[in-house]
XYZ file of N, CA, C and O in Angstrom:
848
model
N -18.996 4.973 -19.787
C -18.352 3.586 -19.575
C -19.276 2.881 -18.617
O -19.632 3.348 -17.541
N -19.718 1.730 -18.869
C -20.512 0.939 -18.076
C -19.780 0.305 -17.103
O -18.475 0.186 -17.099
N -20.345 -0.496 -16.109
C -19.658 -1.062 -15.089
C -18.806 -2.185 -15.406
O -17.622 -2.201 -14.866
N -19.144 -3.031 -16.365
C -18.315 -4.141 -16.843
C -16.998 -3.583 -17.392
O -15.947 -4.148 -17.100
N -17.170 -2.613 -18.317
C -15.904 -2.008 -18.930
C -15.034 -1.424 -17.845
O -13.743 -1.552 -17.937
N -15.600 -0.677 -16.901
C -14.824 -0.006 -15.958
C -14.172 -0.996 -15.058
O -12.953 -0.862 -14.702
N -14.893 -2.034 -14.496
C -14.393 -2.966 -13.571
C -13.057 -3.578 -14.045
O -12.129 -3.783 -13.311
N -13.020 -3.885 -15.347
C -11.862 -4.565 -15.853
C -10.597 -3.746 -15.861
O -9.465 -4.166 -16.161
N -10.808 -2.493 -15.663
C -9.652 -1.491 -15.618
C -9.355 -1.011 -14.255
O -8.545 -0.015 -14.099
N -10.011 -1.691 -13.223
C -9.640 -1.303 -11.855
C -8.790 -2.424 -11.204
O -9.225 -3.481 -11.179
N -7.793 -1.982 -10.655
C -6.997 -2.817 -9.854
C -7.376 -2.576 -8.309
O -6.899 -1.600 -7.652
N -8.283 -3.367 -7.690
C -8.797 -3.306 -6.435
C -7.591 -3.591 -5.330
O -6.949 -4.764 -5.570
N -7.326 -2.683 -4.544
C -5.906 -2.852 -3.950
C -6.010 -2.936 -2.420
O -6.726 -2.222 -1.691
N -5.139 -3.709 -1.742
C -4.851 -3.753 -0.329
C -3.409 -3.959 -0.123
O -2.818 -5.003 -0.540
N -2.752 -2.997 0.353
C -1.125 -3.059 0.472
C -0.633 -2.594 1.825
O 0.604 -2.333 1.900
N -1.500 -2.239 2.756
C -1.023 -1.639 3.962
C -0.212 -2.631 4.795
O -0.271 -3.879 4.619
N 0.679 -2.029 5.682
C 1.540 -2.910 6.525
C 0.793 -3.879 7.439
O 1.559 -4.828 7.899
N -0.386 -3.679 7.747
C -1.192 -4.595 8.684
C -1.981 -5.554 7.944
O -2.884 -6.319 8.547
N -1.845 -5.612 6.548
C -2.771 -6.543 5.745
C -2.659 -7.905 6.229
O -1.511 -8.482 6.149
N -3.767 -8.543 6.400
C -3.816 -9.984 6.695
C -4.448 -10.759 5.470
O -4.852 -10.156 4.508
N -4.273 -12.025 5.571
C -4.843 -12.846 4.459
C -6.292 -12.786 4.399
O -6.917 -12.811 3.341
N -6.902 -12.500 5.583
C -8.476 -12.165 5.570
C -8.769 -10.875 4.776
O -9.722 -10.880 4.194
N -7.916 -9.925 4.935
C -8.037 -8.732 4.128
C -7.945 -8.938 2.661
O -8.695 -8.467 1.836
N -6.892 -9.680 2.367
C -6.693 -10.089 0.903
C -7.926 -10.853 0.306
O -8.367 -10.565 -0.746
N -8.464 -11.777 1.193
C -9.534 -12.560 0.664
C -10.777 -11.605 0.475
O -11.589 -11.834 -0.573
N -10.927 -10.702 1.321
C -12.011 -9.741 1.156
C -11.980 -9.004 -0.129
O -12.957 -8.687 -0.818
N -10.749 -8.543 -0.500
C -10.429 -7.808 -1.710
C -10.630 -8.748 -2.876
O -11.267 -8.212 -4.005
N -10.163 -9.958 -2.801
C -10.408 -10.914 -3.841
C -11.898 -11.242 -4.093
O -12.348 -11.370 -5.219
N -12.731 -11.307 -3.068
C -14.051 -11.567 -3.140
C -14.707 -10.400 -3.844
O -15.557 -10.710 -4.808
N -14.433 -9.162 -3.402
C -15.016 -8.021 -4.116
C -14.596 -8.006 -5.680
O -15.428 -7.758 -6.595
N -13.281 -8.364 -5.956
C -12.742 -8.337 -7.218
C -13.563 -9.288 -8.161
O -13.905 -8.991 -9.259
N -13.784 -10.509 -7.663
C -14.375 -11.468 -8.321
C -15.936 -11.166 -8.611
O -16.393 -11.445 -9.614
N -16.626 -10.630 -7.554
C -18.048 -10.268 -7.643
C -18.279 -9.196 -8.628
O -19.206 -9.136 -9.427
N -17.247 -8.227 -8.777
C -17.463 -7.058 -9.458
C -16.612 -7.022 -10.867
O -16.905 -6.172 -11.654
N -15.911 -8.024 -11.043
C -15.131 -8.103 -12.297
C -13.880 -7.313 -12.358
O -13.404 -6.950 -13.462
N -13.357 -6.929 -11.199
C -12.222 -6.159 -11.086
C -10.893 -7.063 -11.094
O -10.902 -8.376 -10.887
N -9.728 -6.436 -11.064
C -8.569 -7.177 -10.889
C -8.187 -6.896 -9.387
O -8.794 -6.112 -8.741
N -7.123 -7.447 -8.890
C -6.755 -7.313 -7.523
C -5.090 -6.959 -7.379
O -4.429 -7.589 -8.290
N -4.714 -6.110 -6.530
C -3.262 -5.832 -6.342
C -3.036 -6.091 -4.797
O -3.640 -5.350 -3.883
N -2.180 -6.946 -4.464
C -2.024 -7.365 -3.132
C -0.497 -7.547 -2.768
O 0.334 -7.613 -3.609
N -0.156 -7.604 -1.474
C 1.171 -7.840 -1.061
C 1.818 -9.147 -1.578
O 1.094 -10.178 -1.626
N 3.062 -9.139 -1.936
C 3.698 -10.359 -2.458
C 3.673 -11.589 -1.618
O 3.585 -12.720 -2.118
N 3.599 -11.361 -0.369
C 3.661 -12.712 0.610
C 2.406 -13.492 0.498
O 2.465 -14.667 0.992
N 1.343 -12.793 -0.137
C 0.009 -13.586 -0.096
C -0.353 -14.152 -1.663
O -1.272 -14.644 -1.824
N 0.668 -13.926 -2.486
C 0.285 -14.274 -3.915
C 0.037 -15.737 -4.027
O -1.001 -16.119 -4.766
N 0.793 -16.559 -3.576
C 0.557 -18.040 -3.727
C -0.815 -18.467 -3.200
O -1.634 -19.141 -3.864
N -1.149 -17.991 -2.054
C -2.422 -18.283 -1.395
C -3.584 -17.599 -2.226
O -4.707 -18.333 -2.481
N -3.414 -16.466 -2.614
C -4.464 -15.702 -3.386
C -4.659 -16.297 -4.714
O -5.837 -16.397 -5.182
N -3.598 -16.806 -5.501
C -3.855 -17.334 -6.728
C -4.734 -18.678 -6.629
O -5.397 -18.949 -7.594
N -4.573 -19.362 -5.541
C -5.343 -20.467 -5.277
C -6.765 -20.139 -4.836
O -7.717 -20.782 -5.213
N -6.895 -19.198 -4.064
C -8.195 -18.789 -3.519
C -9.101 -18.223 -4.681
O -10.305 -18.430 -4.716
N -8.605 -17.394 -5.549
C -9.335 -16.611 -6.485
C -8.731 -16.919 -7.850
O -8.153 -15.928 -8.490
N -8.672 -18.074 -8.451
C -7.983 -18.299 -9.727
C -8.225 -17.490 -10.859
O -7.619 -17.279 -11.869
N -9.501 -17.044 -10.907
C -10.113 -16.311 -11.996
C -9.835 -14.851 -12.047
O -10.208 -14.067 -12.972
N -9.325 -14.307 -10.874
C -9.093 -12.857 -10.774
C -7.624 -12.568 -11.217
O -6.662 -13.183 -10.760
N -7.499 -11.525 -12.130
C -6.221 -11.211 -12.473
C -5.491 -10.517 -11.281
O -5.998 -9.544 -10.599
N -4.337 -10.964 -11.068
C -3.601 -10.723 -9.750
C -2.296 -10.004 -10.049
O -1.410 -10.471 -10.728
N -2.260 -8.749 -9.422
C -1.015 -7.962 -9.536
C -0.471 -7.967 -8.096
O -1.127 -8.079 -7.076
N 0.898 -7.862 -8.030
C 1.477 -7.555 -6.806
C 2.635 -6.584 -6.985
O 2.906 -6.097 -8.074
N 3.374 -6.251 -5.850
C 4.416 -5.152 -5.896
C 5.878 -5.762 -5.848
O 6.120 -6.765 -5.176
N 6.868 -4.874 -6.301
C 8.244 -5.313 -6.197
C 8.911 -4.077 -5.790
O 8.754 -3.007 -6.356
N 9.845 -4.223 -4.938
C 10.581 -3.007 -4.358
C 9.778 -2.173 -3.584
O 10.035 -0.905 -3.644
N 8.784 -2.546 -3.057
C 7.698 -1.676 -2.469
C 8.092 -1.421 -0.894
O 8.480 -2.268 -0.203
N 7.769 -0.323 -0.322
C 7.162 0.929 -1.160
C 8.205 1.977 -1.503
O 7.785 3.008 -2.286
N 9.426 1.831 -1.207
C 10.414 2.941 -1.493
C 11.351 2.776 -2.745
O 12.050 3.669 -3.071
N 11.367 1.497 -3.291
C 12.240 1.337 -4.371
C 13.772 1.211 -4.135
O 14.526 1.185 -5.038
N 14.066 1.152 -2.914
C 15.583 1.096 -2.521
C 16.164 -0.244 -2.483
O 17.287 -0.339 -2.051
N 15.400 -1.311 -2.816
C 16.028 -2.497 -2.764
C 17.060 -2.694 -3.845
O 17.123 -1.860 -4.821
N 18.068 -3.600 -3.673
C 19.038 -3.854 -4.748
C 18.364 -4.352 -6.044
O 17.259 -4.976 -5.938
N 18.908 -4.254 -7.178
C 18.306 -4.756 -8.330
C 18.211 -6.182 -8.288
O 17.287 -6.883 -8.782
N 19.217 -6.871 -7.644
C 19.093 -8.323 -7.585
C 17.919 -8.763 -6.692
O 17.295 -9.757 -7.154
N 17.691 -8.017 -5.647
C 16.554 -8.396 -4.778
C 15.215 -8.115 -5.551
O 14.388 -8.929 -5.456
N 15.272 -7.061 -6.255
C 13.932 -6.824 -7.054
C 13.687 -7.922 -8.119
O 12.672 -8.261 -8.242
N 14.756 -8.180 -8.755
C 14.695 -9.287 -9.818
C 14.130 -10.604 -9.128
O 13.349 -11.298 -9.722
N 14.828 -11.030 -8.080
C 14.410 -12.226 -7.392
C 12.934 -12.191 -6.972
O 12.217 -13.106 -6.912
N 12.622 -11.008 -6.338
C 11.291 -10.794 -5.839
C 10.192 -10.952 -7.090
O 9.152 -11.417 -6.892
N 10.656 -10.399 -8.166
C 9.695 -10.481 -9.352
C 9.607 -12.005 -9.864
O 8.363 -12.413 -10.134
N 10.563 -12.604 -9.978
C 10.483 -13.988 -10.371
C 9.622 -14.845 -9.323
O 8.899 -15.669 -9.711
N 9.963 -14.645 -8.005
C 9.170 -15.392 -6.935
C 7.646 -15.109 -7.096
O 6.999 -16.045 -7.078
N 7.296 -13.767 -7.320
C 5.962 -13.399 -7.469
C 5.271 -14.027 -8.687
O 4.074 -14.638 -8.634
N 5.857 -14.099 -9.759
C 5.431 -14.758 -11.036
C 5.309 -16.204 -10.808
O 4.306 -16.738 -11.207
N 6.226 -16.831 -10.171
C 6.126 -18.294 -10.005
C 5.080 -18.721 -8.999
O 4.514 -19.695 -9.082
N 4.837 -17.701 -8.049
C 3.755 -17.955 -7.198
C 2.240 -17.675 -7.785
O 1.314 -18.149 -7.114
N 2.308 -17.158 -8.955
C 0.916 -16.887 -9.576
C 0.493 -15.526 -9.967
O -0.598 -15.189 -10.375
N 1.380 -14.556 -9.735
C 1.046 -13.196 -10.091
C 1.007 -13.109 -11.678
O 1.725 -13.639 -12.451
N 0.043 -12.285 -12.084
C -0.186 -11.953 -13.480
C 0.393 -10.760 -14.036
O 0.672 -10.444 -15.147
N 0.677 -9.696 -13.034
C 1.281 -8.491 -13.346
C 2.055 -8.008 -12.144
O 1.832 -8.430 -11.011
N 3.103 -7.187 -12.352
C 3.949 -6.652 -11.371
C 3.943 -5.125 -11.301
O 4.021 -4.499 -12.448
N 4.020 -4.445 -10.122
C 4.120 -3.117 -10.044
C 5.291 -2.868 -9.257
O 5.411 -3.039 -8.069
N 6.414 -2.268 -9.931
C 7.754 -2.147 -9.347
C 7.996 -0.624 -9.154
O 7.676 0.229 -9.879
N 8.719 -0.269 -7.891
C 9.005 1.047 -7.652
C 10.388 1.374 -8.179
O 11.393 0.520 -7.851
N 10.535 2.513 -8.867
C 11.827 2.838 -9.307
C 12.636 3.360 -7.988
O 12.083 3.653 -6.846
N 14.011 3.426 -8.169
C 14.806 4.104 -7.133
C 14.790 5.515 -7.290
O 15.574 6.028 -8.182
N 14.035 6.228 -6.571
C 13.814 7.787 -6.769
C 15.158 8.430 -6.421
O 15.548 9.462 -7.162
N 15.948 8.012 -5.445
C 17.163 8.534 -5.150
C 18.065 8.604 -6.185
O 18.758 9.555 -6.617
N 18.224 7.483 -6.924
C 19.047 7.349 -8.091
C 18.754 8.234 -9.174
O 19.484 8.924 -9.826
N 17.283 8.352 -9.357
C 16.801 9.341 -10.491
C 17.318 10.693 -10.108
O 17.726 11.482 -10.858
N 17.000 11.111 -8.743
C 17.160 12.538 -8.368
C 18.780 12.861 -8.489
O 19.201 14.012 -8.655
N 19.620 11.872 -8.310
C 21.029 12.034 -8.409
C 21.547 12.137 -9.850
O 22.729 12.180 -10.063
N 20.658 11.847 -10.706
C 21.017 11.917 -12.221
C 21.503 10.636 -12.718
O 22.095 10.540 -13.905
N 21.352 9.515 -11.876
C 21.883 8.352 -12.311
C 20.861 7.362 -13.187
O 20.406 6.299 -12.821
N 20.454 8.094 -14.307
C 19.337 7.511 -15.045
C 19.654 6.239 -15.595
O 18.703 5.335 -15.783
N 20.919 6.004 -15.928
C 21.231 4.695 -16.581
C 21.010 3.555 -15.543
O 20.547 2.487 -15.957
N 21.241 3.751 -14.234
C 21.046 2.836 -13.290
C 19.623 2.692 -13.022
O 19.138 1.475 -12.739
N 18.908 3.612 -12.985
C 17.411 3.507 -12.896
C 16.891 2.685 -14.111
O 16.133 1.722 -13.853
N 17.290 2.847 -15.278
C 16.886 2.019 -16.467
C 17.310 0.600 -16.221
O 16.470 -0.310 -16.577
N 18.455 0.495 -15.885
C 19.013 -0.907 -15.579
C 18.217 -1.652 -14.648
O 17.961 -2.872 -14.797
N 17.820 -0.936 -13.530
C 17.004 -1.583 -12.458
C 15.723 -2.048 -12.982
O 15.313 -3.188 -12.707
N 15.058 -1.306 -13.757
C 13.793 -1.685 -14.444
C 13.990 -2.742 -15.342
O 13.200 -3.735 -15.406
N 14.970 -2.670 -16.239
C 15.212 -3.594 -17.362
C 15.453 -5.018 -16.709
O 15.079 -6.065 -17.353
N 16.183 -5.143 -15.494
C 16.487 -6.400 -15.063
C 15.138 -7.148 -14.528
O 15.037 -8.297 -14.759
N 14.083 -6.299 -14.098
C 13.028 -6.872 -13.691
C 12.168 -7.316 -14.874
O 11.563 -8.417 -14.955
N 12.075 -6.488 -15.756
C 11.250 -6.721 -17.024
C 11.720 -7.994 -17.762
O 11.026 -8.815 -18.244
N 13.071 -8.051 -17.846
C 13.711 -9.188 -18.501
C 13.514 -10.523 -17.830
O 13.701 -11.567 -18.360
N 13.275 -10.511 -16.361
C 13.307 -11.686 -15.695
C 11.898 -12.401 -15.664
O 11.929 -13.614 -15.243
N 10.860 -11.728 -16.044
C 9.575 -12.489 -16.047
C 8.827 -12.138 -17.427
O 8.966 -11.114 -18.047
N 7.996 -13.060 -17.616
C 7.209 -13.029 -18.850
C 5.790 -12.352 -18.688
O 4.874 -12.568 -19.578
N 5.635 -11.552 -17.748
C 4.415 -10.846 -17.384
C 4.608 -9.331 -17.398
O 5.729 -8.939 -17.254
N 3.522 -8.529 -17.674
C 3.581 -7.144 -17.673
C 4.328 -6.590 -16.427
O 3.845 -7.069 -15.336
N 5.083 -5.470 -16.551
C 5.686 -4.717 -15.436
C 5.213 -3.311 -15.501
O 5.491 -2.761 -16.531
N 4.628 -2.785 -14.441
C 4.226 -1.408 -14.356
C 5.290 -0.781 -13.504
O 5.678 -1.302 -12.434
N 5.679 0.335 -13.737
C 6.796 1.133 -13.144
C 6.180 2.303 -12.392
O 5.701 3.189 -13.007
N 6.315 2.177 -11.077
C 5.941 3.136 -10.270
C 6.748 4.330 -10.039
O 7.976 4.025 -9.496
N 6.545 5.598 -10.585
C 7.597 6.619 -10.429
C 7.474 7.608 -9.307
O 8.291 8.349 -9.007
N 6.361 7.503 -8.523
C 6.126 8.276 -7.346
C 6.215 9.868 -7.579
O 7.001 10.554 -7.369
N 5.181 10.200 -8.472
C 5.202 11.449 -9.085
C 5.186 12.627 -8.024
O 5.824 13.706 -8.299
N 4.621 12.427 -6.818
C 4.647 13.568 -5.845
C 6.096 13.918 -5.370
O 6.252 15.004 -4.771
N 6.977 12.901 -5.511
C 8.409 13.390 -5.164
C 9.241 13.867 -6.196
O 10.401 14.245 -5.966
N 8.696 13.984 -7.463
C 9.458 14.326 -8.628
C 9.118 15.654 -9.096
O 8.033 16.117 -9.088
N 10.164 16.355 -9.723
C 9.938 17.627 -10.451
C 9.313 17.204 -11.842
O 9.306 16.049 -12.273
N 8.958 18.231 -12.505
C 8.392 17.945 -13.892
C 9.412 17.275 -14.844
O 9.198 16.268 -15.481
N 10.631 17.834 -14.724
C 11.801 17.220 -15.493
C 12.021 15.827 -15.110
O 12.248 14.880 -15.948
N 12.000 15.552 -13.746
C 12.281 14.146 -13.350
C 11.191 13.174 -13.731
O 11.415 11.980 -14.060
N 9.941 13.606 -13.901
C 8.882 12.886 -14.166
C 9.054 12.366 -15.775
O 8.977 11.162 -16.113
N 9.437 13.242 -16.542
C 9.789 12.913 -17.942
C 11.091 11.913 -17.945
O 10.941 10.961 -18.747
N 12.046 12.111 -17.175
C 13.149 11.249 -17.199
C 12.741 9.790 -16.756
O 13.234 8.844 -17.185
N 11.915 9.769 -15.650
C 11.556 8.537 -15.137
C 10.681 7.792 -16.163
O 10.935 6.514 -16.396
N 9.812 8.511 -16.894
C 9.057 7.781 -17.914
C 9.965 7.303 -19.130
O 9.809 6.254 -19.710
N 11.085 8.133 -19.410
C 11.885 7.762 -20.534
C 12.645 6.491 -20.142
O 12.964 5.521 -20.866
N 13.013 6.350 -18.858
C 13.740 5.235 -18.420
C 12.810 3.968 -18.498
O 13.201 2.847 -18.796
N 11.502 4.063 -18.119
C 10.497 2.983 -18.161
C 10.375 2.556 -19.725
O 10.311 1.474 -20.113
N 10.375 3.605 -20.624
C 10.169 3.163 -22.081
C 11.409 2.530 -22.509
O 11.389 1.491 -23.232
N 12.599 2.906 -22.144
C 13.820 2.286 -22.601
C 14.095 0.940 -22.053
O 14.584 0.043 -22.685
N 13.491 0.674 -20.774
C 13.532 -0.649 -20.142
C 12.416 -1.647 -20.659
O 12.462 -2.767 -20.219
N 11.518 -1.181 -21.591
C 10.530 -1.989 -22.164
C 9.366 -2.286 -21.190
O 8.838 -3.397 -21.169
N 9.151 -1.436 -20.153
C 8.101 -1.566 -19.249
C 6.802 -1.575 -19.921
O 6.590 -0.987 -21.110
N 5.678 -2.207 -19.366
C 4.409 -2.242 -20.019
C 3.488 -0.837 -19.621
O 2.706 -0.500 -20.401
N 3.709 -0.594 -18.553
C 2.993 0.788 -17.926
C 3.812 1.625 -17.163
O 4.897 1.146 -16.586
N 3.426 2.843 -16.852
C 3.944 3.596 -15.847
C 2.842 3.970 -14.816
O 1.723 4.024 -15.252
N 3.192 4.026 -13.566
C 2.072 4.115 -12.537
C 2.459 5.384 -11.700
O 3.702 5.627 -11.410
N 1.497 6.194 -11.294
C 1.737 7.359 -10.623
C 2.319 7.220 -9.256
O 3.378 7.835 -8.907
N 1.916 6.373 -8.320
C 2.276 6.376 -7.066
C 2.036 5.160 -6.300
O 1.286 4.272 -6.768
N 2.730 4.954 -5.137
C 2.572 3.817 -4.344
C 1.400 4.006 -3.378
O 0.813 2.936 -2.882
N 1.042 5.198 -3.044
C -0.090 5.555 -2.042
C 0.652 5.539 -0.588
O -0.063 5.898 0.318
N 1.983 5.475 -0.522
C 2.719 5.664 0.680
C 3.500 6.836 0.718
O 4.351 6.954 1.767
N 3.485 7.751 -0.176
C 4.110 9.028 -0.109
C 3.033 10.060 -0.239
O 1.874 9.812 -0.566
N 3.390 11.200 0.178
C 2.299 12.318 0.171
C 1.957 12.661 -1.292
O 2.781 12.651 -2.122
N 0.613 12.682 -1.451
C 0.189 12.950 -2.793
C -0.025 11.667 -3.573
O 0.411 10.635 -3.280
N -0.857 11.796 -4.658
C -1.106 10.599 -5.512
C -1.293 11.112 -6.909
O -0.688 11.906 -7.383
N -2.336 10.545 -7.633
C -2.558 10.690 -9.010
C -3.194 12.064 -9.328
O -4.008 12.549 -8.627
N -2.754 12.723 -10.168
C -3.306 13.979 -10.700
C -3.548 13.906 -12.178
O -2.757 13.219 -12.876
N -4.513 14.686 -12.594
C -4.878 14.686 -14.081
C -3.645 15.181 -14.902
O -3.397 14.596 -15.948
N -2.863 16.269 -14.286
C -1.752 16.618 -15.011
C -0.609 15.740 -15.174
O -0.031 15.464 -16.268
N -0.298 14.934 -14.142
C 0.559 13.739 -14.128
C 0.197 12.720 -15.132
O 1.151 12.189 -15.880
N -0.940 12.356 -14.974
C -1.348 11.369 -15.973
C -1.255 11.663 -17.398
O -0.883 10.826 -18.242
N -1.714 12.940 -17.760
C -1.475 13.429 -19.167
C -0.014 13.465 -19.536
O 0.206 12.979 -20.588
N 0.825 13.709 -18.651
C 2.291 13.839 -18.910
C 2.834 12.366 -19.145
O 3.511 12.126 -20.199
N 2.351 11.462 -18.317
C 2.841 10.108 -18.419
C 2.311 9.345 -19.481
O 3.083 8.623 -20.174
N 1.055 9.623 -20.029
C 0.426 9.027 -21.164
C 1.087 9.309 -22.517
O 0.963 8.663 -23.459
N 1.987 10.363 -22.492
C 2.869 10.503 -23.741
C 3.815 9.482 -23.982
O 4.386 9.354 -24.993
N 4.008 8.745 -22.908
C 5.147 7.660 -23.042
C 4.714 6.254 -23.033
O 5.131 5.475 -23.933
N 3.777 5.821 -22.199
C 3.286 4.584 -21.925
C 1.867 4.508 -21.401
O 1.390 5.523 -20.961
N 1.134 3.461 -21.429
C -0.135 3.338 -20.810
C 0.095 3.661 -19.316
O 1.091 3.298 -18.642
N -0.902 4.162 -18.733
C -0.740 4.776 -17.305
C -1.659 4.078 -16.289
O -2.874 3.924 -16.671
N -1.223 3.654 -15.271
C -1.963 3.253 -14.108
C -2.043 4.385 -13.075
O -0.987 4.819 -12.511
N -3.188 4.957 -12.900
C -3.367 6.117 -12.000
C -3.678 5.597 -10.499
O -4.710 4.984 -10.498
N -2.846 5.831 -9.679
C -3.103 5.312 -8.291
C -2.691 6.308 -7.203
O -1.707 7.130 -7.481
N -3.310 6.262 -6.257
C -3.131 7.224 -5.146
C -4.347 8.279 -5.038
O -4.231 9.184 -5.922
N -5.242 8.125 -4.241
C -6.294 9.156 -3.956
C -7.508 9.070 -4.920
O -8.274 9.986 -4.892
N -7.558 8.091 -5.742
C -8.643 8.010 -6.691
C -9.714 7.061 -5.912
O -9.643 5.950 -5.793
N -10.768 7.769 -5.538
C -11.790 7.124 -4.622
C -13.215 7.064 -5.131
O -14.151 6.548 -4.422
N -13.493 7.655 -6.347
C -14.890 7.704 -6.741
C -14.954 7.557 -8.174
O -13.985 7.654 -9.042
N -16.119 7.282 -8.778
C -16.345 7.028 -10.131
C -15.971 8.434 -10.925
O -15.217 8.277 -12.041
N -16.442 9.531 -10.513
C -16.081 10.802 -11.200
C -14.538 10.965 -11.232
O -13.998 11.405 -12.222
N -13.814 10.762 -10.072
C -12.440 10.845 -10.136
C -11.657 9.885 -11.019
O -10.775 10.232 -11.709
N -12.244 8.684 -11.091
C -11.719 7.658 -12.061
C -11.919 8.027 -13.696
O -11.013 8.007 -14.384
N -13.018 8.710 -13.829
C -13.358 9.115 -15.217
C -12.440 10.237 -15.582
O -12.004 10.331 -16.723
N -12.118 11.096 -14.557
C -11.288 12.284 -14.862
C -9.850 11.663 -15.282
O -9.135 12.254 -16.134
N -9.361 10.635 -14.616
C -8.055 10.002 -14.917
C -8.041 9.379 -16.290
O -7.228 9.534 -17.074
N -9.207 8.656 -16.520
C -9.317 8.089 -17.908
C -9.291 9.075 -18.892
O -8.679 8.908 -20.103
N -10.053 10.172 -18.854
C -10.055 11.295 -19.850
C -8.551 11.943 -19.949
O -8.450 12.413 -21.080
N -7.863 11.774 -19.074
C -6.563 12.396 -18.986
C -5.561 11.498 -19.662
O -4.441 11.906 -20.055
N -6.023 10.258 -19.853
C -5.149 9.254 -20.608
C -4.843 7.983 -19.874
O -4.119 7.163 -20.412
N -5.367 7.815 -18.718
C -5.061 6.596 -17.844
C -5.754 5.336 -18.521
O -6.817 5.513 -19.153
N -5.090 4.160 -18.356
C -5.702 2.913 -18.938
C -6.197 2.170 -17.893
O -7.154 1.234 -18.023
N -5.611 2.308 -16.532
C -5.912 1.514 -15.461
C -5.961 2.400 -14.276
O -5.307 3.448 -14.141
N -6.750 2.101 -13.241
C -6.857 2.644 -12.011
C -6.433 1.676 -10.855
O -6.934 0.626 -10.748
N -5.633 2.182 -10.030
C -5.383 1.313 -8.696
C -5.911 2.084 -7.534
O -5.716 3.220 -7.292
N -6.750 1.345 -6.723
C -7.471 2.029 -5.645
C -7.954 1.011 -4.651
O -8.462 -0.086 -5.003
N -8.020 1.415 -3.346
C -8.630 0.631 -2.366
C -10.086 0.737 -2.421
O -10.808 -0.069 -1.651
N -10.634 1.626 -3.135
C -12.021 2.013 -3.149
C -12.639 1.532 -4.491
O -13.590 2.080 -5.076
N -12.068 0.322 -4.938
C -12.621 -0.281 -6.160
C -14.093 -0.388 -6.302
O -14.688 -0.003 -7.166
N -14.665 -0.936 -5.175
C -16.126 -1.189 -5.249
C -16.884 0.245 -5.309
O -17.916 0.228 -6.173
N -16.495 1.143 -4.625
C -17.229 2.424 -4.666
C -17.126 3.028 -6.100
O -18.115 3.585 -6.648
N -15.961 2.828 -6.666
C -15.628 3.336 -8.022
C -16.690 2.692 -9.018
O -17.386 3.296 -9.836
N -16.672 1.385 -8.976
C -17.501 0.576 -9.933
C -18.977 0.724 -9.674
O -19.756 0.845 -10.673
N -19.292 0.853 -8.446
C -20.719 0.951 -8.190
C -21.314 2.337 -8.624
O -22.572 2.400 -8.786
N -20.313 3.286 -8.739
C -20.793 4.717 -9.204
C -20.998 4.727 -10.651
O -21.554 5.678 -11.156
N -20.583 3.753 -11.346
C -20.793 3.695 -12.811
C -22.096 3.221 -13.284
O -22.842 2.492 -12.651
N -22.656 3.757 -14.504
C -23.826 3.301 -15.078
C -23.847 1.711 -15.175
O -22.805 1.195 -15.586
N -24.942 1.069 -15.018
C -24.951 -0.316 -15.205
C -24.828 -0.773 -16.631
O -24.476 -1.850 -16.895
N -25.372 -0.010 -17.473
C -25.359 -0.294 -18.994
C -24.491 0.721 -19.657
O -24.482 1.890 -19.326
C-alpha cells in the first residue's frame, strides 16, 4: 500500500481533555499535508471546518464513556453535522450492553444514525467486552444501520487487536483505533480486515509507507 492510498484511510486524531484549538490546527495541518482525515473534539468542529475545508472531518458523540442519554447523543450528532462534521464516531452504552439491554443499545445507535445524513461509526470499546458481548455490540450496530464499527476510544485500557478487528469485520467495515502507532501495526490491522485506522500517530504511520 503506497502513502497516498494509506493516508486516505487514516483518521489523524486528537481527543485528549487538554486539547486546544492550536492542537487541532496542528492535526489539521498534518492531515492536509499528508492527505489524511482528521478526528477532533466536537467543540472545535465549526472552527476546524473553516480552517481546513478540504480535510475530511470526523468528531465524536457520547465520548468517551457512552453514558449520555440518547436525546443528548442525538442532539450532539446533529450539532456536529451542522457545524461541518463529515463523519461521527459514537460510543455505545457499555453498561446497557453488559446488562443485556441490547434493544436499548440498538435504539441508542439508531437514533443517532437516523438524525444525520453522514456516516456513523460505532465505538464498542472492545477491551471492556467479552467475546460474546463483542458479537452482540456488532449485531446492534448492524441492526441500527451504522456505517462502521470501531474498536476503542483510546481512553480505556487496551485498544485495537488483530483478533478483535477480524471478529468485527464479519459484521461491518472496521475502524481500528487504540494503540496503532506504526506502519507495520496499521498493515496488520488492514490485513485483519480494517478499512480505517484512527491514531494520534498518523504522520508516523503514513511516513513509514512506501512512497509509490
